[in-house]
mmCIF file with all atom_site columns, C-alpha atoms in Angstrom:
data_model
loop_
_atom_site.group_PDB
_atom_site.id
_atom_site.type_symbol
_atom_site.label_atom_id
_atom_site.label_alt_id
_atom_site.label_comp_id
_atom_site.label_asym_id
_atom_site.label_entity_id
_atom_site.label_seq_id
_atom_site.pdbx_PDB_ins_code
_atom_site.Cartn_x
_atom_site.Cartn_y
_atom_site.Cartn_z
_atom_site.occupancy
_atom_site.B_iso_or_equiv
_atom_site.pdbx_formal_charge
_atom_site.auth_seq_id
_atom_site.auth_comp_id
_atom_site.auth_asym_id
_atom_site.auth_atom_id
_atom_site.pdbx_PDB_model_num
ATOM 1   C CA . MET A 1 1   ? 0.244   0.037  -0.011  1.00 43.00 ? 1   MET A CA 1
ATOM 2   C CA . GLY A 1 2   ? 2.552   2.391  1.260   1.00 45.00 ? 2   GLY A CA 1
ATOM 3   C CA . SER A 1 3   ? 4.984   2.054  -2.471  1.00 43.00 ? 3   SER A CA 1
ATOM 4   C CA . GLY A 1 4   ? 1.656   1.919  -4.050  1.00 47.00 ? 4   GLY A CA 1
ATOM 5   C CA . SER A 1 5   ? 0.842   5.613  -2.727  1.00 50.00 ? 5   SER A CA 1
ATOM 6   C CA . LYS A 1 6   ? 4.696   6.662  -2.837  1.00 51.00 ? 6   LYS A CA 1
ATOM 7   C CA . SER A 1 7   ? 4.132   5.908  -6.847  1.00 68.00 ? 7   SER A CA 1
ATOM 8   C CA . PHE A 1 8   ? 0.641   7.461  -7.508  1.00 67.00 ? 8   PHE A CA 1
ATOM 9   C CA . ILE A 1 9   ? 2.638   10.245 -5.485  1.00 72.00 ? 9   ILE A CA 1
ATOM 10  C CA . GLU A 1 10  ? 5.299   10.575 -7.685  1.00 69.00 ? 10  GLU A CA 1
ATOM 11  C CA . THR A 1 11  ? 3.415   10.448 -11.091 1.00 72.00 ? 11  THR A CA 1
ATOM 12  C CA . TYR A 1 12  ? 1.262   13.115 -10.341 1.00 78.00 ? 12  TYR A CA 1
ATOM 13  C CA . PHE A 1 13  ? 2.404   15.346 -7.902  1.00 79.00 ? 13  PHE A CA 1
ATOM 14  C CA . ASP A 1 14  ? 6.435   14.941 -8.965  1.00 79.00 ? 14  ASP A CA 1
ATOM 15  C CA . PHE A 1 15  ? 6.348   18.828 -9.525  1.00 80.00 ? 15  PHE A CA 1
ATOM 16  C CA . SER A 1 16  ? 10.196  18.991 -10.607 1.00 84.00 ? 16  SER A CA 1
ATOM 17  C CA . GLN A 1 17  ? 8.685   17.999 -13.854 1.00 84.00 ? 17  GLN A CA 1
ATOM 18  C CA . ILE A 1 18  ? 7.817   21.456 -14.135 1.00 88.00 ? 18  ILE A CA 1
ATOM 19  C CA . ASP A 1 19  ? 9.629   24.634 -16.312 1.00 90.00 ? 19  ASP A CA 1
ATOM 20  C CA . TRP A 1 20  ? 7.228   26.922 -14.470 1.00 92.00 ? 20  TRP A CA 1
ATOM 21  C CA . ASN A 1 21  ? 9.319   29.115 -17.103 1.00 94.00 ? 21  ASN A CA 1
ATOM 22  C CA . LEU A 1 22  ? 7.311   27.500 -20.120 1.00 93.00 ? 22  LEU A CA 1
ATOM 23  C CA . MET A 1 23  ? 4.089   26.572 -17.827 1.00 94.00 ? 23  MET A CA 1
ATOM 24  C CA . GLY A 1 24  ? 4.066   30.806 -17.190 1.00 95.00 ? 24  GLY A CA 1
ATOM 25  C CA . GLN A 1 25  ? 4.377   31.012 -21.504 1.00 95.00 ? 25  GLN A CA 1
ATOM 26  C CA . ALA A 1 26  ? 2.164   28.233 -22.469 1.00 94.00 ? 26  ALA A CA 1
ATOM 27  C CA . THR A 1 27  ? -0.670  30.114 -20.423 1.00 96.00 ? 27  THR A CA 1
ATOM 28  C CA . ILE A 1 28  ? 0.529   33.531 -22.048 1.00 95.00 ? 28  ILE A CA 1
ATOM 29  C CA . GLU A 1 29  ? 0.122   31.735 -25.017 1.00 95.00 ? 29  GLU A CA 1
ATOM 30  C CA . THR A 1 30  ? -3.167  30.362 -24.354 1.00 95.00 ? 30  THR A CA 1
ATOM 31  C CA . VAL A 1 31  ? -4.547  33.933 -22.751 1.00 96.00 ? 31  VAL A CA 1
ATOM 32  C CA . TYR A 1 32  ? -3.078  35.212 -25.569 1.00 95.00 ? 32  TYR A CA 1
ATOM 33  C CA . ILE A 1 33  ? -4.785  33.024 -28.355 1.00 94.00 ? 33  ILE A CA 1
ATOM 34  C CA . THR A 1 34  ? -8.141  33.153 -26.879 1.00 95.00 ? 34  THR A CA 1
ATOM 35  C CA . PHE A 1 35  ? -8.001  37.015 -26.892 1.00 96.00 ? 35  PHE A CA 1
ATOM 36  C CA . ILE A 1 36  ? -7.678  37.967 -31.033 1.00 96.00 ? 36  ILE A CA 1
ATOM 37  C CA . SER A 1 37  ? -9.767  34.457 -31.259 1.00 95.00 ? 37  SER A CA 1
ATOM 38  C CA . MET A 1 38  ? -12.543 35.928 -29.471 1.00 96.00 ? 38  MET A CA 1
ATOM 39  C CA . PHE A 1 39  ? -12.033 39.388 -30.435 1.00 97.00 ? 39  PHE A CA 1
ATOM 40  C CA . PHE A 1 40  ? -12.827 38.511 -34.021 1.00 96.00 ? 40  PHE A CA 1
ATOM 41  C CA . THR A 1 41  ? -15.203 36.323 -33.003 1.00 96.00 ? 41  THR A CA 1
ATOM 42  C CA . ILE A 1 42  ? -17.564 38.900 -31.120 1.00 96.00 ? 42  ILE A CA 1
ATOM 43  C CA . VAL A 1 43  ? -17.745 41.064 -33.659 1.00 96.00 ? 43  VAL A CA 1
ATOM 44  C CA . LEU A 1 44  ? -17.986 38.541 -37.606 1.00 95.00 ? 44  LEU A CA 1
ATOM 45  C CA . GLY A 1 45  ? -20.181 36.595 -35.021 1.00 94.00 ? 45  GLY A CA 1
ATOM 46  C CA . PHE A 1 46  ? -22.615 39.698 -34.213 1.00 94.00 ? 46  PHE A CA 1
ATOM 47  C CA . LEU A 1 47  ? -22.342 40.849 -37.660 1.00 93.00 ? 47  LEU A CA 1
ATOM 48  C CA . LEU A 1 48  ? -23.817 37.445 -38.824 1.00 92.00 ? 48  LEU A CA 1
ATOM 49  C CA . GLY A 1 49  ? -26.634 36.822 -36.051 1.00 92.00 ? 49  GLY A CA 1
ATOM 50  C CA . LEU A 1 50  ? -27.775 40.321 -36.593 1.00 91.00 ? 50  LEU A CA 1
ATOM 51  C CA . LEU A 1 51  ? -28.065 39.172 -40.917 1.00 90.00 ? 51  LEU A CA 1
ATOM 52  C CA . LEU A 1 52  ? -29.252 35.929 -39.696 1.00 89.00 ? 52  LEU A CA 1
ATOM 53  C CA . TYR A 1 53  ? -32.057 37.511 -37.916 1.00 89.00 ? 53  TYR A CA 1
ATOM 54  C CA . SER A 1 54  ? -32.930 40.507 -39.935 1.00 86.00 ? 54  SER A CA 1
ATOM 55  C CA . LEU A 1 55  ? -33.076 37.562 -43.024 1.00 86.00 ? 55  LEU A CA 1
ATOM 56  C CA . GLY A 1 56  ? -35.421 35.462 -40.406 1.00 83.00 ? 56  GLY A CA 1
ATOM 57  C CA . LYS A 1 57  ? -37.552 38.226 -40.372 1.00 78.00 ? 57  LYS A CA 1
ATOM 58  C CA . LYS A 1 58  ? -37.867 38.769 -44.250 1.00 74.00 ? 58  LYS A CA 1
ATOM 59  C CA . HIS A 1 59  ? -41.099 37.463 -46.135 1.00 71.00 ? 59  HIS A CA 1
ATOM 60  C CA . SER A 1 60  ? -39.812 37.705 -49.619 1.00 78.00 ? 60  SER A CA 1
ATOM 61  C CA . PRO A 1 61  ? -38.953 34.104 -52.004 1.00 83.00 ? 61  PRO A CA 1
ATOM 62  C CA . PHE A 1 62  ? -35.411 35.961 -51.953 1.00 79.00 ? 62  PHE A CA 1
ATOM 63  C CA . GLY A 1 63  ? -34.851 36.960 -48.326 1.00 77.00 ? 63  GLY A CA 1
ATOM 64  C CA . LYS A 1 64  ? -35.946 33.372 -47.448 1.00 82.00 ? 64  LYS A CA 1
ATOM 65  C CA . ILE A 1 65  ? -33.687 31.793 -50.151 1.00 86.00 ? 65  ILE A CA 1
ATOM 66  C CA . LEU A 1 66  ? -30.874 33.458 -48.535 1.00 84.00 ? 66  LEU A CA 1
ATOM 67  C CA . PHE A 1 67  ? -31.212 32.904 -44.996 1.00 83.00 ? 67  PHE A CA 1
ATOM 68  C CA . PHE A 1 68  ? -31.274 29.430 -45.961 1.00 86.00 ? 68  PHE A CA 1
ATOM 69  C CA . VAL A 1 69  ? -28.521 29.563 -47.508 1.00 87.00 ? 69  VAL A CA 1
ATOM 70  C CA . VAL A 1 70  ? -26.746 31.695 -44.587 1.00 84.00 ? 70  VAL A CA 1
ATOM 71  C CA . SER A 1 71  ? -28.163 28.841 -41.704 1.00 86.00 ? 71  SER A CA 1
ATOM 72  C CA . ILE A 1 72  ? -27.070 26.111 -44.058 1.00 90.00 ? 72  ILE A CA 1
ATOM 73  C CA . ALA A 1 73  ? -23.379 27.333 -44.331 1.00 85.00 ? 73  ALA A CA 1
ATOM 74  C CA . SER A 1 74  ? -23.723 28.324 -40.430 1.00 85.00 ? 74  SER A CA 1
ATOM 75  C CA . ASN A 1 75  ? -24.848 25.099 -39.360 1.00 86.00 ? 75  ASN A CA 1
ATOM 76  C CA . ILE A 1 76  ? -22.183 22.778 -40.926 1.00 88.00 ? 76  ILE A CA 1
ATOM 77  C CA . PHE A 1 77  ? -19.794 24.754 -39.548 1.00 84.00 ? 77  PHE A CA 1
ATOM 78  C CA . ARG A 1 78  ? -20.569 25.127 -36.544 1.00 83.00 ? 78  ARG A CA 1
ATOM 79  C CA . SER A 1 79  ? -20.924 21.113 -36.680 1.00 86.00 ? 79  SER A CA 1
ATOM 80  C CA . ILE A 1 80  ? -17.798 20.108 -37.705 1.00 88.00 ? 80  ILE A CA 1
ATOM 81  C CA . PRO A 1 81  ? -15.692 18.946 -35.125 1.00 88.00 ? 81  PRO A CA 1
ATOM 82  C CA . TYR A 1 82  ? -13.102 21.509 -34.223 1.00 88.00 ? 82  TYR A CA 1
ATOM 83  C CA . ILE A 1 83  ? -10.239 19.416 -34.853 1.00 86.00 ? 83  ILE A CA 1
ATOM 84  C CA . VAL A 1 84  ? -11.307 18.561 -37.572 1.00 89.00 ? 84  VAL A CA 1
ATOM 85  C CA . LEU A 1 85  ? -11.992 21.947 -39.172 1.00 89.00 ? 85  LEU A CA 1
ATOM 86  C CA . LEU A 1 86  ? -8.192  22.032 -38.063 1.00 87.00 ? 86  LEU A CA 1
ATOM 87  C CA . VAL A 1 87  ? -6.571  19.921 -40.829 1.00 87.00 ? 87  VAL A CA 1
ATOM 88  C CA . LEU A 1 88  ? -9.500  20.539 -43.432 1.00 89.00 ? 88  LEU A CA 1
ATOM 89  C CA . LEU A 1 89  ? -8.295  24.546 -43.111 1.00 89.00 ? 89  LEU A CA 1
ATOM 90  C CA . ILE A 1 90  ? -4.851  23.752 -43.593 1.00 86.00 ? 90  ILE A CA 1
ATOM 91  C CA . PRO A 1 91  ? -4.172  25.522 -46.704 1.00 88.00 ? 91  PRO A CA 1
ATOM 92  C CA . PHE A 1 92  ? -6.418  28.479 -45.235 1.00 88.00 ? 92  PHE A CA 1
ATOM 93  C CA . THR A 1 93  ? -4.490  28.540 -42.090 1.00 88.00 ? 93  THR A CA 1
ATOM 94  C CA . LYS A 1 94  ? -1.174  28.936 -44.579 1.00 87.00 ? 94  LYS A CA 1
ATOM 95  C CA . PHE A 1 95  ? -2.230  31.049 -46.890 1.00 87.00 ? 95  PHE A CA 1
ATOM 96  C CA . MET A 1 96  ? -3.094  33.527 -43.953 1.00 87.00 ? 96  MET A CA 1
ATOM 97  C CA . VAL A 1 97  ? -0.526  33.518 -41.231 1.00 86.00 ? 97  VAL A CA 1
ATOM 98  C CA . GLY A 1 98  ? 2.112   31.752 -43.160 1.00 84.00 ? 98  GLY A CA 1
ATOM 99  C CA . THR A 1 99  ? 2.708   29.092 -41.101 1.00 81.00 ? 99  THR A CA 1
ATOM 100 C CA . MET A 1 100 ? 1.097   25.253 -39.145 1.00 79.00 ? 100 MET A CA 1
ATOM 101 C CA . ILE A 1 101 ? 3.577   25.919 -36.352 1.00 83.00 ? 101 ILE A CA 1
ATOM 102 C CA . GLY A 1 102 ? 3.275   28.218 -33.143 1.00 84.00 ? 102 GLY A CA 1
ATOM 103 C CA . PRO A 1 103 ? -0.020  30.266 -31.597 1.00 87.00 ? 103 PRO A CA 1
ATOM 104 C CA . VAL A 1 104 ? -1.073  32.275 -34.687 1.00 89.00 ? 104 VAL A CA 1
ATOM 105 C CA . SER A 1 105 ? -1.460  29.182 -36.586 1.00 89.00 ? 105 SER A CA 1
ATOM 106 C CA . VAL A 1 106 ? -4.483  27.706 -34.152 1.00 91.00 ? 106 VAL A CA 1
ATOM 107 C CA . ILE A 1 107 ? -6.591  31.414 -34.861 1.00 93.00 ? 107 ILE A CA 1
ATOM 108 C CA . PRO A 1 108 ? -7.519  31.117 -38.439 1.00 93.00 ? 108 PRO A CA 1
ATOM 109 C CA . SER A 1 109 ? -9.287  28.492 -37.006 1.00 92.00 ? 109 SER A CA 1
ATOM 110 C CA . LEU A 1 110 ? -11.000 28.795 -33.931 1.00 94.00 ? 110 LEU A CA 1
ATOM 111 C CA . ILE A 1 111 ? -12.620 32.484 -35.489 1.00 94.00 ? 111 ILE A CA 1
ATOM 112 C CA . VAL A 1 112 ? -13.968 29.958 -38.250 1.00 93.00 ? 112 VAL A CA 1
ATOM 113 C CA . SER A 1 113 ? -15.337 27.492 -35.804 1.00 92.00 ? 113 SER A CA 1
ATOM 114 C CA . ALA A 1 114 ? -16.762 29.804 -32.969 1.00 94.00 ? 114 ALA A CA 1
ATOM 115 C CA . ILE A 1 115 ? -17.761 32.557 -35.517 1.00 94.00 ? 115 ILE A CA 1
ATOM 116 C CA . PRO A 1 116 ? -21.186 30.394 -35.972 1.00 92.00 ? 116 PRO A CA 1
ATOM 117 C CA . PHE A 1 117 ? -21.589 29.199 -32.421 1.00 93.00 ? 117 PHE A CA 1
ATOM 118 C CA . TYR A 1 118 ? -21.748 32.654 -31.232 1.00 95.00 ? 118 TYR A CA 1
ATOM 119 C CA . ALA A 1 119 ? -24.170 33.892 -34.072 1.00 93.00 ? 119 ALA A CA 1
ATOM 120 C CA . ARG A 1 120 ? -26.858 31.282 -33.391 1.00 92.00 ? 120 ARG A CA 1
ATOM 121 C CA . LEU A 1 121 ? -26.501 32.989 -30.105 1.00 94.00 ? 121 LEU A CA 1
ATOM 122 C CA . VAL A 1 122 ? -26.497 35.958 -31.453 1.00 94.00 ? 122 VAL A CA 1
ATOM 123 C CA . GLU A 1 123 ? -29.864 35.203 -32.935 1.00 92.00 ? 123 GLU A CA 1
ATOM 124 C CA . VAL A 1 124 ? -31.364 33.706 -30.399 1.00 92.00 ? 124 VAL A CA 1
ATOM 125 C CA . ALA A 1 125 ? -30.732 36.842 -28.249 1.00 93.00 ? 125 ALA A CA 1
ATOM 126 C CA . LEU A 1 126 ? -32.362 38.998 -30.995 1.00 91.00 ? 126 LEU A CA 1
ATOM 127 C CA . ARG A 1 127 ? -34.955 37.123 -31.141 1.00 90.00 ? 127 ARG A CA 1
ATOM 128 C CA . GLU A 1 128 ? -35.636 37.319 -27.635 1.00 88.00 ? 128 GLU A CA 1
ATOM 129 C CA . VAL A 1 129 ? -36.125 41.050 -27.817 1.00 86.00 ? 129 VAL A CA 1
ATOM 130 C CA . ASN A 1 130 ? -39.946 42.470 -26.426 1.00 82.00 ? 130 ASN A CA 1
ATOM 131 C CA . SER A 1 131 ? -41.458 42.895 -29.835 1.00 80.00 ? 131 SER A CA 1
ATOM 132 C CA . GLY A 1 132 ? -43.544 45.628 -28.569 1.00 83.00 ? 132 GLY A CA 1
ATOM 133 C CA . VAL A 1 133 ? -39.926 47.851 -27.538 1.00 81.00 ? 133 VAL A CA 1
ATOM 134 C CA . LEU A 1 134 ? -39.548 47.596 -31.471 1.00 78.00 ? 134 LEU A CA 1
ATOM 135 C CA . GLU A 1 135 ? -42.577 48.260 -32.301 1.00 80.00 ? 135 GLU A CA 1
ATOM 136 C CA . ALA A 1 136 ? -42.661 51.847 -29.871 1.00 84.00 ? 136 ALA A CA 1
ATOM 137 C CA . ALA A 1 137 ? -39.534 52.454 -31.950 1.00 79.00 ? 137 ALA A CA 1
ATOM 138 C CA . ASP A 1 138 ? -40.694 51.655 -35.425 1.00 76.00 ? 138 ASP A CA 1
ATOM 139 C CA . ALA A 1 139 ? -43.779 54.309 -34.398 1.00 81.00 ? 139 ALA A CA 1
ATOM 140 C CA . MET A 1 140 ? -40.431 56.991 -33.067 1.00 82.00 ? 140 MET A CA 1
ATOM 141 C CA . GLY A 1 141 ? -39.439 56.975 -36.409 1.00 77.00 ? 141 GLY A CA 1
ATOM 142 C CA . ALA A 1 142 ? -36.217 54.765 -35.085 1.00 76.00 ? 142 ALA A CA 1
ATOM 143 C CA . SER A 1 143 ? -33.607 54.793 -37.927 1.00 78.00 ? 143 SER A CA 1
ATOM 144 C CA . PRO A 1 144 ? -32.419 50.513 -38.426 1.00 75.00 ? 144 PRO A CA 1
ATOM 145 C CA . PHE A 1 145 ? -28.946 52.043 -37.184 1.00 77.00 ? 145 PHE A CA 1
ATOM 146 C CA . GLU A 1 146 ? -30.873 52.877 -34.046 1.00 80.00 ? 146 GLU A CA 1
ATOM 147 C CA . LYS A 1 147 ? -33.373 50.464 -33.202 1.00 80.00 ? 147 LYS A CA 1
ATOM 148 C CA . THR A 1 148 ? -30.283 48.140 -33.463 1.00 80.00 ? 148 THR A CA 1
ATOM 149 C CA . VAL A 1 149 ? -27.731 49.961 -31.114 1.00 80.00 ? 149 VAL A CA 1
ATOM 150 C CA . LYS A 1 150 ? -30.294 51.213 -29.062 1.00 80.00 ? 150 LYS A CA 1
ATOM 151 C CA . VAL A 1 151 ? -33.226 48.697 -28.572 1.00 83.00 ? 151 VAL A CA 1
ATOM 152 C CA . LEU A 1 152 ? -32.001 45.264 -30.103 1.00 86.00 ? 152 LEU A CA 1
ATOM 153 C CA . LEU A 1 153 ? -27.896 45.638 -28.333 1.00 87.00 ? 153 LEU A CA 1
ATOM 154 C CA . SER A 1 154 ? -29.267 47.218 -25.307 1.00 86.00 ? 154 SER A CA 1
ATOM 155 C CA . GLU A 1 155 ? -32.290 44.516 -24.606 1.00 88.00 ? 155 GLU A CA 1
ATOM 156 C CA . SER A 1 156 ? -30.301 41.498 -26.035 1.00 91.00 ? 156 SER A CA 1
ATOM 157 C CA . LEU A 1 157 ? -26.979 42.876 -23.768 1.00 93.00 ? 157 LEU A CA 1
ATOM 158 C CA . PRO A 1 158 ? -27.482 40.395 -20.970 1.00 93.00 ? 158 PRO A CA 1
ATOM 159 C CA . ALA A 1 159 ? -28.234 37.689 -23.426 1.00 94.00 ? 159 ALA A CA 1
ATOM 160 C CA . LEU A 1 160 ? -25.069 38.456 -25.908 1.00 95.00 ? 160 LEU A CA 1
ATOM 161 C CA . LEU A 1 161 ? -23.064 39.224 -22.680 1.00 96.00 ? 161 LEU A CA 1
ATOM 162 C CA . SER A 1 162 ? -24.169 35.234 -21.711 1.00 95.00 ? 162 SER A CA 1
ATOM 163 C CA . GLY A 1 163 ? -23.083 33.853 -24.980 1.00 95.00 ? 163 GLY A CA 1
ATOM 164 C CA . ILE A 1 164 ? -19.783 35.872 -25.140 1.00 97.00 ? 164 ILE A CA 1
ATOM 165 C CA . THR A 1 165 ? -18.837 33.974 -21.922 1.00 97.00 ? 165 THR A CA 1
ATOM 166 C CA . ILE A 1 166 ? -19.891 30.266 -23.369 1.00 95.00 ? 166 ILE A CA 1
ATOM 167 C CA . THR A 1 167 ? -17.786 30.928 -26.378 1.00 96.00 ? 167 THR A CA 1
ATOM 168 C CA . THR A 1 168 ? -14.982 32.152 -24.296 1.00 97.00 ? 168 THR A CA 1
ATOM 169 C CA . VAL A 1 169 ? -15.216 28.899 -22.283 1.00 95.00 ? 169 VAL A CA 1
ATOM 170 C CA . SER A 1 170 ? -15.146 26.805 -25.194 1.00 94.00 ? 170 SER A CA 1
ATOM 171 C CA . MET A 1 171 ? -12.644 28.760 -27.112 1.00 94.00 ? 171 MET A CA 1
ATOM 172 C CA . ILE A 1 172 ? -10.473 27.764 -24.123 1.00 94.00 ? 172 ILE A CA 1
ATOM 173 C CA . GLY A 1 173 ? -10.900 24.619 -24.565 1.00 92.00 ? 173 GLY A CA 1
ATOM 174 C CA . TYR A 1 174 ? -10.008 24.455 -28.657 1.00 92.00 ? 174 TYR A CA 1
ATOM 175 C CA . THR A 1 175 ? -7.071  25.945 -27.968 1.00 92.00 ? 175 THR A CA 1
ATOM 176 C CA . ALA A 1 176 ? -5.682  23.005 -25.679 1.00 90.00 ? 176 ALA A CA 1
ATOM 177 C CA . MET A 1 177 ? -7.097  20.429 -28.937 1.00 89.00 ? 177 MET A CA 1
ATOM 178 C CA . GLY A 1 178 ? -4.987  22.865 -31.335 1.00 88.00 ? 178 GLY A CA 1
ATOM 179 C CA . GLY A 1 179 ? -2.314  22.509 -29.002 1.00 85.00 ? 179 GLY A CA 1
ATOM 180 C CA . VAL A 1 180 ? -1.682  18.977 -29.269 1.00 79.00 ? 180 VAL A CA 1
ATOM 181 C CA . VAL A 1 181 ? -0.931  19.732 -32.908 1.00 80.00 ? 181 VAL A CA 1
ATOM 182 C CA . GLY A 1 182 ? 1.716   22.063 -32.963 1.00 80.00 ? 182 GLY A CA 1
ATOM 183 C CA . GLY A 1 183 ? -0.880  25.131 -31.714 1.00 86.00 ? 183 GLY A CA 1
ATOM 184 C CA . GLY A 1 184 ? 1.318   26.102 -28.738 1.00 87.00 ? 184 GLY A CA 1
ATOM 185 C CA . GLY A 1 185 ? -0.187  27.060 -25.823 1.00 92.00 ? 185 GLY A CA 1
ATOM 186 C CA . LEU A 1 186 ? -1.249  24.940 -22.558 1.00 93.00 ? 186 LEU A CA 1
ATOM 187 C CA . GLY A 1 187 ? -2.588  22.054 -24.895 1.00 91.00 ? 187 GLY A CA 1
ATOM 188 C CA . GLN A 1 188 ? 0.844   21.023 -26.466 1.00 92.00 ? 188 GLN A CA 1
ATOM 189 C CA . LEU A 1 189 ? 3.079   21.487 -22.996 1.00 92.00 ? 189 LEU A CA 1
ATOM 190 C CA . ALA A 1 190 ? 0.867   19.707 -21.661 1.00 91.00 ? 190 ALA A CA 1
ATOM 191 C CA . TYR A 1 191 ? 1.025   16.697 -24.738 1.00 89.00 ? 191 TYR A CA 1
ATOM 192 C CA . GLN A 1 192 ? 4.825   17.201 -25.591 1.00 88.00 ? 192 GLN A CA 1
ATOM 193 C CA . GLN A 1 193 ? 5.778   17.443 -22.075 1.00 87.00 ? 193 GLN A CA 1
ATOM 194 C CA . GLY A 1 194 ? 3.114   15.657 -20.008 1.00 84.00 ? 194 GLY A CA 1
ATOM 195 C CA . PHE A 1 195 ? 2.134   13.179 -22.288 1.00 84.00 ? 195 PHE A CA 1
ATOM 196 C CA . THR A 1 196 ? 5.022   12.707 -25.342 1.00 84.00 ? 196 THR A CA 1
ATOM 197 C CA . LEU A 1 197 ? 7.378   12.675 -22.239 1.00 85.00 ? 197 LEU A CA 1
ATOM 198 C CA . GLY A 1 198 ? 5.741   10.500 -19.444 1.00 82.00 ? 198 GLY A CA 1
ATOM 199 C CA . LYS A 1 199 ? 5.801   13.816 -17.119 1.00 87.00 ? 199 LYS A CA 1
ATOM 200 C CA . LEU A 1 200 ? 1.663   13.252 -16.088 1.00 88.00 ? 200 LEU A CA 1
ATOM 201 C CA . THR A 1 201 ? 2.633   16.252 -13.389 1.00 91.00 ? 201 THR A CA 1
ATOM 202 C CA . VAL A 1 202 ? 2.899   18.680 -15.987 1.00 92.00 ? 202 VAL A CA 1
ATOM 203 C CA . THR A 1 203 ? -0.320  18.045 -18.103 1.00 92.00 ? 203 THR A CA 1
ATOM 204 C CA . LEU A 1 204 ? -1.454  17.750 -14.590 1.00 92.00 ? 204 LEU A CA 1
ATOM 205 C CA . VAL A 1 205 ? -1.253  21.349 -14.209 1.00 94.00 ? 205 VAL A CA 1
ATOM 206 C CA . ALA A 1 206 ? -1.509  22.903 -17.132 1.00 94.00 ? 206 ALA A CA 1
ATOM 207 C CA . THR A 1 207 ? -5.098  21.262 -17.271 1.00 94.00 ? 207 THR A CA 1
ATOM 208 C CA . ALA A 1 208 ? -5.579  22.974 -13.847 1.00 95.00 ? 208 ALA A CA 1
ATOM 209 C CA . ILE A 1 209 ? -4.759  26.401 -15.333 1.00 96.00 ? 209 ILE A CA 1
ATOM 210 C CA . LEU A 1 210 ? -7.036  25.623 -18.356 1.00 95.00 ? 210 LEU A CA 1
ATOM 211 C CA . LEU A 1 211 ? -9.803  25.044 -15.155 1.00 96.00 ? 211 LEU A CA 1
ATOM 212 C CA . LEU A 1 212 ? -8.549  28.516 -13.270 1.00 96.00 ? 212 LEU A CA 1
ATOM 213 C CA . LEU A 1 213 ? -9.287  30.269 -16.624 1.00 96.00 ? 213 LEU A CA 1
ATOM 214 C CA . VAL A 1 214 ? -12.386 28.770 -17.669 1.00 96.00 ? 214 VAL A CA 1
ATOM 215 C CA . PHE A 1 215 ? -13.512 29.553 -13.824 1.00 97.00 ? 215 PHE A CA 1
ATOM 216 C CA . ALA A 1 216 ? -12.481 33.094 -13.855 1.00 97.00 ? 216 ALA A CA 1
ATOM 217 C CA . VAL A 1 217 ? -13.930 34.048 -17.200 1.00 97.00 ? 217 VAL A CA 1
ATOM 218 C CA . GLN A 1 218 ? -17.242 32.460 -15.999 1.00 96.00 ? 218 GLN A CA 1
ATOM 219 C CA . PHE A 1 219 ? -17.343 34.469 -13.151 1.00 97.00 ? 219 PHE A CA 1
ATOM 220 C CA . ILE A 1 220 ? -16.175 37.391 -14.824 1.00 96.00 ? 220 ILE A CA 1
ATOM 221 C CA . GLY A 1 221 ? -19.575 37.227 -17.338 1.00 96.00 ? 221 GLY A CA 1
ATOM 222 C CA . ASP A 1 222 ? -21.544 36.357 -15.018 1.00 95.00 ? 222 ASP A CA 1
ATOM 223 C CA . MET A 1 223 ? -20.451 39.236 -12.798 1.00 95.00 ? 223 MET A CA 1
ATOM 224 C CA . LEU A 1 224 ? -21.217 41.190 -16.419 1.00 95.00 ? 224 LEU A CA 1
ATOM 225 C CA . VAL A 1 225 ? -24.505 39.470 -17.136 1.00 94.00 ? 225 VAL A CA 1
ATOM 226 C CA . LYS A 1 226 ? -26.078 41.152 -13.640 1.00 93.00 ? 226 LYS A CA 1
ATOM 227 C CA . ARG A 1 227 ? -24.971 44.171 -14.083 1.00 92.00 ? 227 ARG A CA 1
ATOM 228 C CA . ALA A 1 228 ? -26.130 44.613 -17.396 1.00 89.00 ? 228 ALA A CA 1
ATOM 229 C CA . ASP A 1 229 ? -29.497 42.538 -16.535 1.00 83.00 ? 229 ASP A CA 1
ATOM 230 C CA . LYS A 1 230 ? -32.272 45.661 -15.732 1.00 73.00 ? 230 LYS A CA 1
ATOM 231 C CA . ARG A 1 231 ? -34.852 43.196 -14.923 1.00 63.00 ? 231 ARG A CA 1
#
């Protein structure tokens, strides 16, 4: 029993295996990848979600067809597992950033995978806005831009922030998967040193840091949602 316990402790809690400089660098890379990817995801995902929302309200045949096409394309990219999409986008990634190694290499695939996901959350959030508020804005002569910013965006802000939180949490997990194929960050460190070299303490600590990042994002997101919720 004693030797077994000692073996377990040596396997998972041998902190002499860890290069803390590398661990710190990997953490910074993960935060960097997540931040850059989420910036473009929020901007482009909101625009795509707004487009889906607008087209969904069109009653003309052309509007319905366009909504169907955009919706299908969004569902296709949203349904492809990230690791598969990462491989499929290798030529596109090389064209965009010139490399398939390092933190920058996973950003294009992360953005492409997350935009449809967040766009659907945006579409749902906009649809949940009270129609009476929109009718009141129309009655007051609000322009489409004013109605979007002052009514749609304002009324749906809690749901939009909740969607950002959910997407960011998923993004952190995707960065770990990207690290397995040389995308940098905690995922690469956990795989190359933790799994390949048998230093499971490295994998354990990298996982713990990923969990802390997720908890931090969730806490901040929940706090912002509560502050934005007017109810």
